[in-house]
């Protein structure tokens, strides 16, 4: 296949950035989207032009490090991560635009690479269970009903990629945060800190400059791990309860 | 596959003391510091003997932890909790993305929740045997002992392991063992365990006990008066070269499988942290032991960047076969009748069948393809490289829904990558590099040969021997990080704080200068070839000659080739961009430079070990039936390599392995 790419290039955080157009011939359907970018980068390097910076690590859809907006959609046209998007989703002759995540809480570092440190800081605010190493009770001491365990698991599947934020017109991080609140809140071990956790995380969320949720649902639709929208209701419910405690 | 005829390998003159023209032998290692006495009591004894640091003094002590995967994340969090000053580093943008996240299958623990005869001793026994008697008994026993506590710890942190309807934890069995001792969280065990460790770490960051440096790469180790005292790190966003000093340094920087270029490792995995330490005096243990995983999605093209693992749990229900006749290899597998299929693992190993250990399953797949009975597309020059993993029978037996409930996410992943539907057509799999059992040599305390330098997780060589059983790397990472390291490092720290060093110390200045020179060289070399092209070439050499099967002449050939490659790399690499910015080619250049040197050492190690064991199969050492033939008489030791200087042959130190509790037997899975 022959693909035309319109890619966001930005030399650094202070640079204003521009769109550059490239051509990649010889794209095979079996390539992942990132492998196609690798090929382009080899070509640029040969021509003496600096390769395009983009993030990735596991390349199997689990670390959450990759992620760009492709033709306006976070991660691209399929509900998956960018590294798991394959070129068979495109046609010969296609023109594809590629941009970094857009959200003021995710500043661009270079080209397609953004800083998602805000997510870590939200977790620091309370996205954990305070269990010091050692002296944990026997794992079978507290049974967990399978239904709760399954819901906790489903929410825990969030990979922290940030697509939900990129998809949201308000740049809210409610799906990401709701996933963590739900994961820990469903488990007996998560109860003691439940109400503090939700307040602290929501405060941090707002402080980082993420927007407010207006129930649009674009986040869940873009989420490669299909985190359900109802984690946001859980978050809201918990927040409401916590304010009365 | 017959090996090509090699050009006569150029041998160096047999200088005095040189072996095979490639290395020298040094003093043996006589003491790995494990306490003596009954194996059940050794770890308690060591913990008791290790000096204590009173809580008020801990604040005065500092530790650097490089790597925040399972081993480093758990270690940094625990040391922070204990009250030490911790600085933690990772190259990822968040510690939550370390390569540990990719582990699918599960984590072992001797809980005996199934009452199927499991025990600490059995986990110990299986692991020593599974490692082909090339691991240390004391370490492995400790690992088995600590394993049950890991599960308790993770559950307390909220790790959502699979549960049964009664609310209790579920288990499954994993390749190479006959009990169900593997805990799992669907196909995302590594992710869930890492998130647990990551959250514990973030909690300490918030508490101010751990300072986290993301997108920071350690590029040099600082050794002052013979002790590890700090690191040089490059801020990967600004390019700044930073010096960080401490009382002790922990490396938990993962494995080096990416020396093969194509592997199941994350793209960023590399050997730099441990290799830089090796060059400063830390011995490198058993570099040639590579684990090849039997169930990966086969290579599809020459632009491919990595290989994807299909969880080994698939072998519990899938049946592995190839056509009996070569002529059938390009047929639609569904058109090949039962009597024309060769379920070779079930045929050769009737008692383990599809669940034989990884090294055996991998090598047999290679044998089938070498015989010309591989399936799937032809790979340039290598014939068809794939075998079927067939779920047709499982679907018939359990129903499609049950299969989908158990393996659905893996099936989806397979379909996304290959474009084929595994419910309809058998999957194709082929072995790929997956894990490296070698790493920096450490003693029982996880301390390297440089005092004050500790090594945890996949970065060290310990515990797995020549072959790693499934679900035991996660166990080792967490055991090292949560329980072992925090207990042993205190013995070292109790003698601190060590004399103050500042940035003007000659050893620090020298390390900084070395880093600057390297970076400058890459940016001004102005050659014609990209970093990746060198990496791919190295990978092909390693896979062909130091991969699933190794021969004397192949290894010698590879060593020559790698030396040529190294020369060309340093004179002809092209790295664009600047030093003071995010520069991914520059990052890779530094890593590939180290991988090339490591590749040579791996080949030397593989060459000197004239036996087959675990993940190291020497064609010259096999039984009449083609099984790996160990040579316990001559090779029951750990090979610990010392760096002797640029262009100097490395020095081999042997640590004899003594088996007091498990009798060394020829491994048989027939
Ligand atoms: C696909 C796959 C599936 C697997 N499945 C299983 C399984 O089911 N069960 C099992 O037991 N094992 C499994 N393994 C093996 C297991 O995942 C790893 O061995 C283990 O997670 C390694 O953990 P670690 O903490 O030692 O290193 P890693 O998780 O690799 O962490 C390395 C850390 O070091 C950092 N780092 C590296 N170099 C530097 C540097 N120079 N400077 C700064 N930071 C650096 C990285 O950023 C990272 O934080 C699997 C492996 C793979 C590849
Ligand atoms: S909720 Fe989904 S889209 Fe958002 S960070 Fe998590 S995995 Fe990514
Ligand atoms: S690179 Fe890890 S999710 Fe894409």
PDB file of C-alpha atoms and ligand atoms in Angstrom, chain A residues 60, chain B residues 66-72 89-92 98-107 174 216-219 252-255 264-265 269-270 272-273 309 358 434-435 456-459 468 470-475 477, ligand 1:
ATOM      1  CA  UNK A  60       1.204  -5.388  22.587  1.00  0.00           C
TER       2      UNK A  60
ATOM      3  CA  UNK B  66      17.202   1.848  38.947  1.00  0.00           C
ATOM      4  CA  UNK B  67      14.108   0.289  37.426  1.00  0.00           C
ATOM      5  CA  UNK B  68      10.586   0.309  38.760  1.00  0.00           C
ATOM      6  CA  UNK B  69       9.117  -2.896  37.390  1.00  0.00           C
ATOM      7  CA  UNK B  70       7.998  -5.564  39.789  1.00  0.00           C
ATOM      8  CA  UNK B  71      11.392  -5.940  41.406  1.00  0.00           C
ATOM      9  CA  UNK B  72      12.395  -2.283  41.556  1.00  0.00           C
ATOM     10  CA  UNK B  89      14.538   5.826  38.120  1.00  0.00           C
ATOM     11  CA  UNK B  90      12.870   4.462  35.033  1.00  0.00           C
ATOM     12  CA  UNK B  91      13.065   5.193  31.345  1.00  0.00           C
ATOM     13  CA  UNK B  92       9.296   4.965  30.875  1.00  0.00           C
ATOM     14  CA  UNK B  98       7.601  -1.257  33.077  1.00  0.00           C
ATOM     15  CA  UNK B  99       7.929  -4.367  31.007  1.00  0.00           C
ATOM     16  CA  UNK B 100       6.585  -6.501  33.882  1.00  0.00           C
ATOM     17  CA  UNK B 101       3.190  -5.265  32.798  1.00  0.00           C
ATOM     18  CA  UNK B 102       3.211  -7.588  29.811  1.00  0.00           C
ATOM     19  CA  UNK B 103       3.259 -10.848  31.748  1.00  0.00           C
ATOM     20  CA  UNK B 104       0.086 -12.694  30.947  1.00  0.00           C
ATOM     21  CA  UNK B 105       0.134 -16.102  32.487  1.00  0.00           C
ATOM     22  CA  UNK B 106       0.472 -15.986  36.222  1.00  0.00           C
ATOM     23  CA  UNK B 107       2.533 -16.169  39.350  1.00  0.00           C
ATOM     24  CA  UNK B 174       1.330 -24.102  34.108  1.00  0.00           C
ATOM     25  CA  UNK B 216      15.496   9.128  33.143  1.00  0.00           C
ATOM     26  CA  UNK B 217      18.005   6.641  31.897  1.00  0.00           C
ATOM     27  CA  UNK B 218      20.926   5.430  33.936  1.00  0.00           C
ATOM     28  CA  UNK B 219      23.929   5.594  31.618  1.00  0.00           C
ATOM     29  CA  UNK B 252      16.318  -3.752  38.874  1.00  0.00           C
ATOM     30  CA  UNK B 253      16.471  -2.911  35.224  1.00  0.00           C
ATOM     31  CA  UNK B 254      15.091  -6.113  33.715  1.00  0.00           C
ATOM     32  CA  UNK B 255      16.402  -8.547  31.126  1.00  0.00           C
ATOM     33  CA  UNK B 264       8.576 -10.632  23.200  1.00  0.00           C
ATOM     34  CA  UNK B 265      10.223  -7.923  25.300  1.00  0.00           C
ATOM     35  CA  UNK B 269      14.220  -3.256  27.266  1.00  0.00           C
ATOM     36  CA  UNK B 270      17.992  -3.141  27.180  1.00  0.00           C
ATOM     37  CA  UNK B 272      22.680  -0.693  29.610  1.00  0.00           C
ATOM     38  CA  UNK B 273      22.280  -0.427  33.371  1.00  0.00           C
ATOM     39  CA  UNK B 309       3.528 -13.980  23.081  1.00  0.00           C
ATOM     40  CA  UNK B 358       9.369 -24.517  27.442  1.00  0.00           C
ATOM     41  CA  UNK B 434      11.290 -14.295  25.916  1.00  0.00           C
ATOM     42  CA  UNK B 435      13.410 -14.072  29.026  1.00  0.00           C
ATOM     43  CA  UNK B 456      17.079  -7.659  41.753  1.00  0.00           C
ATOM     44  CA  UNK B 457      14.585  -9.308  39.421  1.00  0.00           C
ATOM     45  CA  UNK B 458      15.405 -10.320  35.877  1.00  0.00           C
ATOM     46  CA  UNK B 459      18.548  -8.172  35.972  1.00  0.00           C
ATOM     47  CA  UNK B 468      12.844 -20.846  33.873  1.00  0.00           C
ATOM     48  CA  UNK B 470       6.445 -20.578  33.733  1.00  0.00           C
ATOM     49  CA  UNK B 471       5.075 -18.136  36.311  1.00  0.00           C
ATOM     50  CA  UNK B 472       8.258 -17.994  38.316  1.00  0.00           C
ATOM     51  CA  UNK B 473       9.779 -14.713  37.087  1.00  0.00           C
ATOM     52  CA  UNK B 474       6.994 -12.650  38.581  1.00  0.00           C
ATOM     53  CA  UNK B 475       7.446 -14.592  41.772  1.00  0.00           C
ATOM     54  CA  UNK B 477      10.733 -10.176  40.985  1.00  0.00           C
TER      55      UNK B 477
HETATM   56  C1  LIG C   1       5.293 -11.156  27.119  1.00  0.00           C
HETATM   57  C2  LIG C   1       5.821 -11.646  28.422  1.00  0.00           C
HETATM   58  C3  LIG C   1       5.052 -12.442  29.239  1.00  0.00           C
HETATM   59  C4  LIG C   1       5.533 -12.892  30.455  1.00  0.00           C
HETATM   60  N1  LIG C   1       4.737 -13.675  31.226  1.00  0.00           N
HETATM   61  C5  LIG C   1       5.177 -14.095  32.431  1.00  0.00           C
HETATM   62  C6  LIG C   1       4.324 -14.842  33.275  1.00  0.00           C
HETATM   63  O1  LIG C   1       3.195 -15.152  32.943  1.00  0.00           O
HETATM   64  N2  LIG C   1       4.794 -15.223  34.479  1.00  0.00           N
HETATM   65  C7  LIG C   1       6.047 -14.883  34.895  1.00  0.00           C
HETATM   66  O2  LIG C   1       6.401 -15.244  36.012  1.00  0.00           O
HETATM   67  N3  LIG C   1       6.864 -14.160  34.111  1.00  0.00           N
HETATM   68  C8  LIG C   1       6.463 -13.749  32.896  1.00  0.00           C
HETATM   69  N4  LIG C   1       7.287 -13.003  32.101  1.00  0.00           N
HETATM   70  C9  LIG C   1       8.595 -12.584  32.606  1.00  0.00           C
HETATM   71  C10 LIG C   1       8.447 -11.410  33.551  1.00  0.00           C
HETATM   72  O3  LIG C   1       7.436 -10.546  33.108  1.00  0.00           O
HETATM   73  C11 LIG C   1       9.709 -10.570  33.689  1.00  0.00           C
HETATM   74  O4  LIG C   1      10.796 -11.380  33.855  1.00  0.00           O
HETATM   75  C12 LIG C   1       9.640  -9.660  34.889  1.00  0.00           C
HETATM   76  O5  LIG C   1       8.450  -8.925  34.869  1.00  0.00           O
HETATM   77  C13 LIG C   1      10.828  -8.744  35.000  1.00  0.00           C
HETATM   78  O6  LIG C   1      10.612  -7.819  36.034  1.00  0.00           O
HETATM   79  P1  LIG C   1      11.718  -6.822  36.488  1.00  0.00           P
HETATM   80  O7  LIG C   1      11.124  -6.008  37.579  1.00  0.00           O
HETATM   81  O8  LIG C   1      12.958  -7.548  36.786  1.00  0.00           O
HETATM   82  O9  LIG C   1      12.033  -5.911  35.232  1.00  0.00           O
HETATM   83  P2  LIG C   1      11.116  -4.999  34.294  1.00  0.00           P
HETATM   84  O10 LIG C   1       9.684  -5.112  34.578  1.00  0.00           O
HETATM   85  O11 LIG C   1      11.592  -5.266  32.911  1.00  0.00           O
HETATM   86  O12 LIG C   1      11.501  -3.553  34.714  1.00  0.00           O
HETATM   87  C14 LIG C   1      12.683  -2.932  34.300  1.00  0.00           C
HETATM   88  C15 LIG C   1      12.686  -1.519  34.795  1.00  0.00           C
HETATM   89  O13 LIG C   1      13.959  -0.963  34.600  1.00  0.00           O
HETATM   90  C16 LIG C   1      13.871   0.288  33.971  1.00  0.00           C
HETATM   91  N5  LIG C   1      15.137   0.473  33.272  1.00  0.00           N
HETATM   92  C17 LIG C   1      15.790  -0.397  32.462  1.00  0.00           C
HETATM   93  N6  LIG C   1      16.975   0.114  32.092  1.00  0.00           N
HETATM   94  C18 LIG C   1      17.074   1.322  32.687  1.00  0.00           C
HETATM   95  C19 LIG C   1      18.064   2.319  32.692  1.00  0.00           C
HETATM   96  N7  LIG C   1      19.219   2.193  32.035  1.00  0.00           N
HETATM   97  N8  LIG C   1      17.819   3.462  33.395  1.00  0.00           N
HETATM   98  C20 LIG C   1      16.653   3.629  34.087  1.00  0.00           C
HETATM   99  N9  LIG C   1      15.706   2.695  34.122  1.00  0.00           N
HETATM  100  C21 LIG C   1      15.903   1.560  33.422  1.00  0.00           C
HETATM  101  C22 LIG C   1      12.624   0.233  33.145  1.00  0.00           C
HETATM  102  O14 LIG C   1      12.120   1.517  32.888  1.00  0.00           O
HETATM  103  C23 LIG C   1      11.720  -0.585  34.088  1.00  0.00           C
HETATM  104  O15 LIG C   1      11.157   0.281  35.050  1.00  0.00           O
HETATM  105  C24 LIG C   1       6.830 -12.549  30.873  1.00  0.00           C
HETATM  106  C25 LIG C   1       7.615 -11.761  30.052  1.00  0.00           C
HETATM  107  C26 LIG C   1       7.136 -11.344  28.819  1.00  0.00           C
HETATM  108  C27 LIG C   1       8.042 -10.609  27.919  1.00  0.00           C
END
